[in-house]
């Protein structure tokens, strides 16, 4: 019913094939018979009958689906908490976690994190290549100021997090990423994310991104290197990101606590 409202009337034919280019308000589409060298002795046709009401309902659900992130995870308290702690340090933005009221009751979870560290340590000792990559990443994070040795006296709420490797051999740049497990639960069956407001979702809407690709002839896509690590954590928010690792990144060295200085990948508010 709406076909002639979509097509513009402009048609281009390919003299070498049976294909036809038809211009629509959305762009050009290809119609016609595709050339084939195979001969078939039979033809099978499948037909689907649909009701217009069902189609409209289906389209409505598609445009309202949660995957488009419309009005999702909005939390004014979290936004206010972040903005009140936002400042500039060392040429970077620095923020604190938007804590919930029960954050002060958080358990350190030190024992669980230590046993998880021993587990990953045993795994690394059995894989020389993985161990080498893991230590390389940790060494780079120390040099770049992404992590630091945790002070004896905490500057805020204390929480220890296990860490593990995510290996992506297909990646051109970061083939191994060390990730802190902020979903690790304590004796109260609560994880770090349970004590932090998730806040407003500021991700670009999928529909907006798709439509913008049709505005201009050329689309440019960019990426920020280690985007999460570009934002500093204020001192009062660093001690909930403590984890165990070797002193001076020496696999034969003493096991000591470190903590993150930058935003943590995996924390809901990040």
PDB file of N, CA, C and O in Angstrom, residues 208-256:
ATOM      1  N   UNK A 208      19.697   7.000  16.542  1.00  0.00           N
ATOM      2  CA  UNK A 208      20.349   8.250  16.143  1.00  0.00           C
ATOM      3  C   UNK A 208      21.618   7.975  15.348  1.00  0.00           C
ATOM      4  O   UNK A 208      21.896   8.639  14.344  1.00  0.00           O
ATOM      5  N   UNK A 209      22.379   6.995  15.797  1.00  0.00           N
ATOM      6  CA  UNK A 209      23.616   6.649  15.095  1.00  0.00           C
ATOM      7  C   UNK A 209      23.320   6.148  13.689  1.00  0.00           C
ATOM      8  O   UNK A 209      23.972   6.550  12.714  1.00  0.00           O
ATOM      9  N   UNK A 210      22.322   5.279  13.569  1.00  0.00           N
ATOM     10  CA  UNK A 210      21.976   4.729  12.257  1.00  0.00           C
ATOM     11  C   UNK A 210      21.494   5.819  11.302  1.00  0.00           C
ATOM     12  O   UNK A 210      21.865   5.850  10.121  1.00  0.00           O
ATOM     13  N   UNK A 211      20.671   6.744  11.796  1.00  0.00           N
ATOM     14  CA  UNK A 211      20.164   7.814  10.949  1.00  0.00           C
ATOM     15  C   UNK A 211      21.257   8.775  10.520  1.00  0.00           C
ATOM     16  O   UNK A 211      21.259   9.291   9.405  1.00  0.00           O
ATOM     17  N   UNK A 212      22.230   9.029  11.413  1.00  0.00           N
ATOM     18  CA  UNK A 212      23.304   9.966  11.079  1.00  0.00           C
ATOM     19  C   UNK A 212      24.169   9.468   9.929  1.00  0.00           C
ATOM     20  O   UNK A 212      24.790  10.269   9.231  1.00  0.00           O
ATOM     21  N   UNK A 213      24.204   8.151   9.739  1.00  0.00           N
ATOM     22  CA  UNK A 213      24.988   7.601   8.643  1.00  0.00           C
ATOM     23  C   UNK A 213      24.389   7.951   7.281  1.00  0.00           C
ATOM     24  O   UNK A 213      25.049   7.799   6.267  1.00  0.00           O
ATOM     25  N   UNK A 214      23.146   8.446   7.262  1.00  0.00           N
ATOM     26  CA  UNK A 214      22.504   8.790   5.997  1.00  0.00           C
ATOM     27  C   UNK A 214      22.535  10.290   5.712  1.00  0.00           C
ATOM     28  O   UNK A 214      22.056  10.737   4.680  1.00  0.00           O
ATOM     29  N   UNK A 215      23.079  11.078   6.625  1.00  0.00           N
ATOM     30  CA  UNK A 215      23.083  12.526   6.461  1.00  0.00           C
ATOM     31  C   UNK A 215      24.141  13.009   5.477  1.00  0.00           C
ATOM     32  O   UNK A 215      23.956  14.003   4.782  1.00  0.00           O
ATOM     33  N   UNK A 216      25.270  12.325   5.400  1.00  0.00           N
ATOM     34  CA  UNK A 216      26.385  12.774   4.570  1.00  0.00           C
ATOM     35  C   UNK A 216      26.925  11.616   3.741  1.00  0.00           C
ATOM     36  O   UNK A 216      26.651  10.444   4.007  1.00  0.00           O
ATOM     37  N   UNK A 217      27.720  11.953   2.734  1.00  0.00           N
ATOM     38  CA  UNK A 217      28.267  10.936   1.843  1.00  0.00           C
ATOM     39  C   UNK A 217      29.336  10.098   2.541  1.00  0.00           C
ATOM     40  O   UNK A 217      29.505   8.918   2.233  1.00  0.00           O
ATOM     41  N   UNK A 218      30.073  10.716   3.441  1.00  0.00           N
ATOM     42  CA  UNK A 218      31.175  10.020   4.107  1.00  0.00           C
ATOM     43  C   UNK A 218      30.919   9.986   5.608  1.00  0.00           C
ATOM     44  O   UNK A 218      30.598  11.015   6.210  1.00  0.00           O
ATOM     45  N   UNK A 219      31.071   8.810   6.202  1.00  0.00           N
ATOM     46  CA  UNK A 219      30.919   8.647   7.652  1.00  0.00           C
ATOM     47  C   UNK A 219      32.289   8.413   8.270  1.00  0.00           C
ATOM     48  O   UNK A 219      33.088   7.633   7.748  1.00  0.00           O
ATOM     49  N   UNK A 220      32.575   9.097   9.359  1.00  0.00           N
ATOM     50  CA  UNK A 220      33.860   8.966  10.047  1.00  0.00           C
ATOM     51  C   UNK A 220      33.619   8.381  11.436  1.00  0.00           C
ATOM     52  O   UNK A 220      32.785   8.876  12.184  1.00  0.00           O
ATOM     53  N   UNK A 221      34.341   7.321  11.743  1.00  0.00           N
ATOM     54  CA  UNK A 221      34.202   6.646  13.026  1.00  0.00           C
ATOM     55  C   UNK A 221      35.509   6.781  13.788  1.00  0.00           C
ATOM     56  O   UNK A 221      36.592   6.579  13.227  1.00  0.00           O
ATOM     57  N   UNK A 222      35.431   7.164  15.064  1.00  0.00           N
ATOM     58  CA  UNK A 222      36.628   7.324  15.884  1.00  0.00           C
ATOM     59  C   UNK A 222      36.551   6.499  17.152  1.00  0.00           C
ATOM     60  O   UNK A 222      35.488   5.994  17.527  1.00  0.00           O
ATOM     61  N   UNK A 223      37.684   6.330  17.793  1.00  0.00           N
ATOM     62  CA  UNK A 223      37.748   5.559  19.032  1.00  0.00           C
ATOM     63  C   UNK A 223      38.734   6.223  19.982  1.00  0.00           C
ATOM     64  O   UNK A 223      39.769   6.732  19.542  1.00  0.00           O
ATOM     65  N   UNK A 224      38.408   6.249  21.270  1.00  0.00           N
ATOM     66  CA  UNK A 224      39.294   6.807  22.288  1.00  0.00           C
ATOM     67  C   UNK A 224      40.085   5.669  22.921  1.00  0.00           C
ATOM     68  O   UNK A 224      39.497   4.717  23.434  1.00  0.00           O
ATOM     69  N   UNK A 225      41.396   5.757  22.868  1.00  0.00           N
ATOM     70  CA  UNK A 225      42.234   4.707  23.421  1.00  0.00           C
ATOM     71  C   UNK A 225      42.057   4.623  24.940  1.00  0.00           C
ATOM     72  O   UNK A 225      42.173   5.619  25.641  1.00  0.00           O
ATOM     73  N   UNK A 226      41.738   3.394  25.409  1.00  0.00           N
ATOM     74  CA  UNK A 226      41.553   3.159  26.850  1.00  0.00           C
ATOM     75  C   UNK A 226      40.672   4.253  27.464  1.00  0.00           C
ATOM     76  O   UNK A 226      41.054   4.951  28.403  1.00  0.00           O
ATOM     77  N   UNK A 227      39.482   4.389  26.921  1.00  0.00           N
ATOM     78  CA  UNK A 227      38.582   5.487  27.292  1.00  0.00           C
ATOM     79  C   UNK A 227      38.327   5.569  28.802  1.00  0.00           C
ATOM     80  O   UNK A 227      38.337   6.651  29.381  1.00  0.00           O
ATOM     81  N   UNK A 228      38.099   4.423  29.450  1.00  0.00           N
ATOM     82  CA  UNK A 228      37.818   4.436  30.884  1.00  0.00           C
ATOM     83  C   UNK A 228      39.009   4.960  31.679  1.00  0.00           C
ATOM     84  O   UNK A 228      38.843   5.649  32.688  1.00  0.00           O
ATOM     85  N   UNK A 229      40.202   4.639  31.211  1.00  0.00           N
ATOM     86  CA  UNK A 229      41.415   5.029  31.933  1.00  0.00           C
ATOM     87  C   UNK A 229      41.781   6.501  31.745  1.00  0.00           C
ATOM     88  O   UNK A 229      42.746   6.974  32.345  1.00  0.00           O
ATOM     89  N   UNK A 230      41.040   7.228  30.943  1.00  0.00           N
ATOM     90  CA  UNK A 230      41.317   8.646  30.747  1.00  0.00           C
ATOM     91  C   UNK A 230      40.738   9.501  31.878  1.00  0.00           C
ATOM     92  O   UNK A 230      41.045  10.685  31.994  1.00  0.00           O
ATOM     93  N   UNK A 231      39.898   8.906  32.726  1.00  0.00           N
ATOM     94  CA  UNK A 231      39.238   9.648  33.810  1.00  0.00           C
ATOM     95  C   UNK A 231      39.799   9.200  35.154  1.00  0.00           C
ATOM     96  O   UNK A 231      39.850   8.004  35.451  1.00  0.00           O
ATOM     97  N   UNK A 232      40.223  10.157  35.966  1.00  0.00           N
ATOM     98  CA  UNK A 232      40.798   9.860  37.276  1.00  0.00           C
ATOM     99  C   UNK A 232      39.709   9.572  38.312  1.00  0.00           C
ATOM    100  O   UNK A 232      38.591  10.079  38.211  1.00  0.00           O
ATOM    101  N   UNK A 233      40.073   8.761  39.301  1.00  0.00           N
ATOM    102  CA  UNK A 233      39.228   8.563  40.475  1.00  0.00           C
ATOM    103  C   UNK A 233      39.756   9.442  41.603  1.00  0.00           C
ATOM    104  O   UNK A 233      40.967   9.497  41.836  1.00  0.00           O
ATOM    105  N   UNK A 234      38.855  10.123  42.299  1.00  0.00           N
ATOM    106  CA  UNK A 234      39.266  10.872  43.479  1.00  0.00           C
ATOM    107  C   UNK A 234      39.782   9.907  44.541  1.00  0.00           C
ATOM    108  O   UNK A 234      39.409   8.728  44.567  1.00  0.00           O
ATOM    109  N   UNK A 235      40.635  10.409  45.421  1.00  0.00           N
ATOM    110  CA  UNK A 235      41.257   9.556  46.442  1.00  0.00           C
ATOM    111  C   UNK A 235      40.234   8.809  47.293  1.00  0.00           C
ATOM    112  O   UNK A 235      40.467   7.665  47.696  1.00  0.00           O
ATOM    113  N   UNK A 236      39.097   9.434  47.575  1.00  0.00           N
ATOM    114  CA  UNK A 236      38.113   8.796  48.446  1.00  0.00           C
ATOM    115  C   UNK A 236      37.368   7.650  47.778  1.00  0.00           C
ATOM    116  O   UNK A 236      36.588   6.949  48.421  1.00  0.00           O
ATOM    117  N   UNK A 237      37.601   7.444  46.468  1.00  0.00           N
ATOM    118  CA  UNK A 237      36.914   6.372  45.744  1.00  0.00           C
ATOM    119  C   UNK A 237      37.857   5.263  45.278  1.00  0.00           C
ATOM    120  O   UNK A 237      37.415   4.291  44.672  1.00  0.00           O
ATOM    121  N   UNK A 238      39.129   5.388  45.580  1.00  0.00           N
ATOM    122  CA  UNK A 238      40.101   4.425  45.057  1.00  0.00           C
ATOM    123  C   UNK A 238      40.187   3.135  45.866  1.00  0.00           C
ATOM    124  O   UNK A 238      40.493   2.075  45.316  1.00  0.00           O
ATOM    125  N   UNK A 239      39.920   3.209  47.158  1.00  0.00           N
ATOM    126  CA  UNK A 239      40.141   2.035  48.004  1.00  0.00           C
ATOM    127  C   UNK A 239      39.100   0.940  47.810  1.00  0.00           C
ATOM    128  O   UNK A 239      39.293  -0.181  48.303  1.00  0.00           O
ATOM    129  N   UNK A 240      38.026   1.210  47.116  1.00  0.00           N
ATOM    130  CA  UNK A 240      37.063   0.139  46.812  1.00  0.00           C
ATOM    131  C   UNK A 240      37.482  -0.614  45.553  1.00  0.00           C
ATOM    132  O   UNK A 240      36.791  -1.534  45.122  1.00  0.00           O
ATOM    133  N   UNK A 241      38.608  -0.224  44.974  1.00  0.00           N
ATOM    134  CA  UNK A 241      39.121  -0.911  43.781  1.00  0.00           C
ATOM    135  C   UNK A 241      40.450  -1.601  44.091  1.00  0.00           C
ATOM    136  O   UNK A 241      41.280  -1.782  43.209  1.00  0.00           O
ATOM    137  N   UNK A 242      40.655  -1.981  45.343  1.00  0.00           N
ATOM    138  CA  UNK A 242      41.895  -2.661  45.721  1.00  0.00           C
ATOM    139  C   UNK A 242      41.944  -4.069  45.131  1.00  0.00           C
ATOM    140  O   UNK A 242      40.918  -4.729  44.977  1.00  0.00           O
ATOM    141  N   UNK A 243      43.142  -4.528  44.834  1.00  0.00           N
ATOM    142  CA  UNK A 243      43.336  -5.886  44.338  1.00  0.00           C
ATOM    143  C   UNK A 243      44.748  -6.333  44.677  1.00  0.00           C
ATOM    144  O   UNK A 243      45.612  -5.516  45.014  1.00  0.00           O
ATOM    145  N   UNK A 244      44.995  -7.627  44.594  1.00  0.00           N
ATOM    146  CA  UNK A 244      46.300  -8.179  44.933  1.00  0.00           C
ATOM    147  C   UNK A 244      47.151  -8.397  43.682  1.00  0.00           C
ATOM    148  O   UNK A 244      46.666  -8.843  42.639  1.00  0.00           O
ATOM    149  N   UNK A 245      48.433  -8.068  43.808  1.00  0.00           N
ATOM    150  CA  UNK A 245      49.393  -8.328  42.736  1.00  0.00           C
ATOM    151  C   UNK A 245      50.796  -8.338  43.339  1.00  0.00           C
ATOM    152  O   UNK A 245      50.974  -8.012  44.509  1.00  0.00           O
ATOM    153  N   UNK A 246      51.764  -8.708  42.507  1.00  0.00           N
ATOM    154  CA  UNK A 246      53.136  -8.828  42.985  1.00  0.00           C
ATOM    155  C   UNK A 246      53.815  -7.466  43.122  1.00  0.00           C
ATOM    156  O   UNK A 246      53.659  -6.595  42.263  1.00  0.00           O
ATOM    157  N   UNK A 247      54.588  -7.310  44.187  1.00  0.00           N
ATOM    158  CA  UNK A 247      55.329  -6.075  44.406  1.00  0.00           C
ATOM    159  C   UNK A 247      56.331  -5.856  43.279  1.00  0.00           C
ATOM    160  O   UNK A 247      57.058  -6.772  42.886  1.00  0.00           O
ATOM    161  N   UNK A 248      56.328  -4.643  42.733  1.00  0.00           N
ATOM    162  CA  UNK A 248      57.212  -4.273  41.622  1.00  0.00           C
ATOM    163  C   UNK A 248      56.987  -5.135  40.383  1.00  0.00           C
ATOM    164  O   UNK A 248      57.882  -5.271  39.532  1.00  0.00           O
ATOM    165  N   UNK A 249      55.814  -5.753  40.301  1.00  0.00           N
ATOM    166  CA  UNK A 249      55.453  -6.578  39.147  1.00  0.00           C
ATOM    167  C   UNK A 249      56.384  -7.774  38.974  1.00  0.00           C
ATOM    168  O   UNK A 249      56.553  -8.297  37.868  1.00  0.00           O
ATOM    169  N   UNK A 250      57.000  -8.212  40.070  1.00  0.00           N
ATOM    170  CA  UNK A 250      57.916  -9.350  40.062  1.00  0.00           C
ATOM    171  C   UNK A 250      57.153 -10.597  40.492  1.00  0.00           C
ATOM    172  O   UNK A 250      56.659 -10.680  41.615  1.00  0.00           O
ATOM    173  N   UNK A 251      57.080 -11.597  39.598  1.00  0.00           N
ATOM    174  CA  UNK A 251      56.286 -12.792  39.897  1.00  0.00           C
ATOM    175  C   UNK A 251      56.829 -13.569  41.091  1.00  0.00           C
ATOM    176  O   UNK A 251      56.126 -14.421  41.653  1.00  0.00           O
ATOM    177  N   UNK A 252      58.071 -13.315  41.461  1.00  0.00           N
ATOM    178  CA  UNK A 252      58.649 -13.960  42.631  1.00  0.00           C
ATOM    179  C   UNK A 252      58.629 -13.036  43.854  1.00  0.00           C
ATOM    180  O   UNK A 252      59.179 -13.378  44.903  1.00  0.00           O
ATOM    181  N   UNK A 253      58.028 -11.882  43.688  1.00  0.00           N
ATOM    182  CA  UNK A 253      58.003 -10.896  44.754  1.00  0.00           C
ATOM    183  C   UNK A 253      56.872 -11.103  45.733  1.00  0.00           C
ATOM    184  O   UNK A 253      56.053 -12.028  45.619  1.00  0.00           O
ATOM    185  N   UNK A 254      56.798 -10.209  46.680  1.00  0.00           N
ATOM    186  CA  UNK A 254      55.779 -10.245  47.724  1.00  0.00           C
ATOM    187  C   UNK A 254      54.424  -9.849  47.158  1.00  0.00           C
ATOM    188  O   UNK A 254      54.330  -8.994  46.268  1.00  0.00           O
ATOM    189  N   UNK A 255      53.367 -10.487  47.651  1.00  0.00           N
ATOM    190  CA  UNK A 255      52.004 -10.149  47.221  1.00  0.00           C
ATOM    191  C   UNK A 255      51.512  -8.975  48.066  1.00  0.00           C
ATOM    192  O   UNK A 255      51.455  -9.072  49.292  1.00  0.00           O
ATOM    193  N   UNK A 256      51.165  -7.881  47.411  1.00  0.00           N
ATOM    194  CA  UNK A 256      50.740  -6.676  48.122  1.00  0.00           C
ATOM    195  C   UNK A 256      49.462  -6.120  47.479  1.00  0.00           C
ATOM    196  O   UNK A 256      49.135  -6.460  46.335  1.00  0.00           O
TER     197      UNK A 256
END
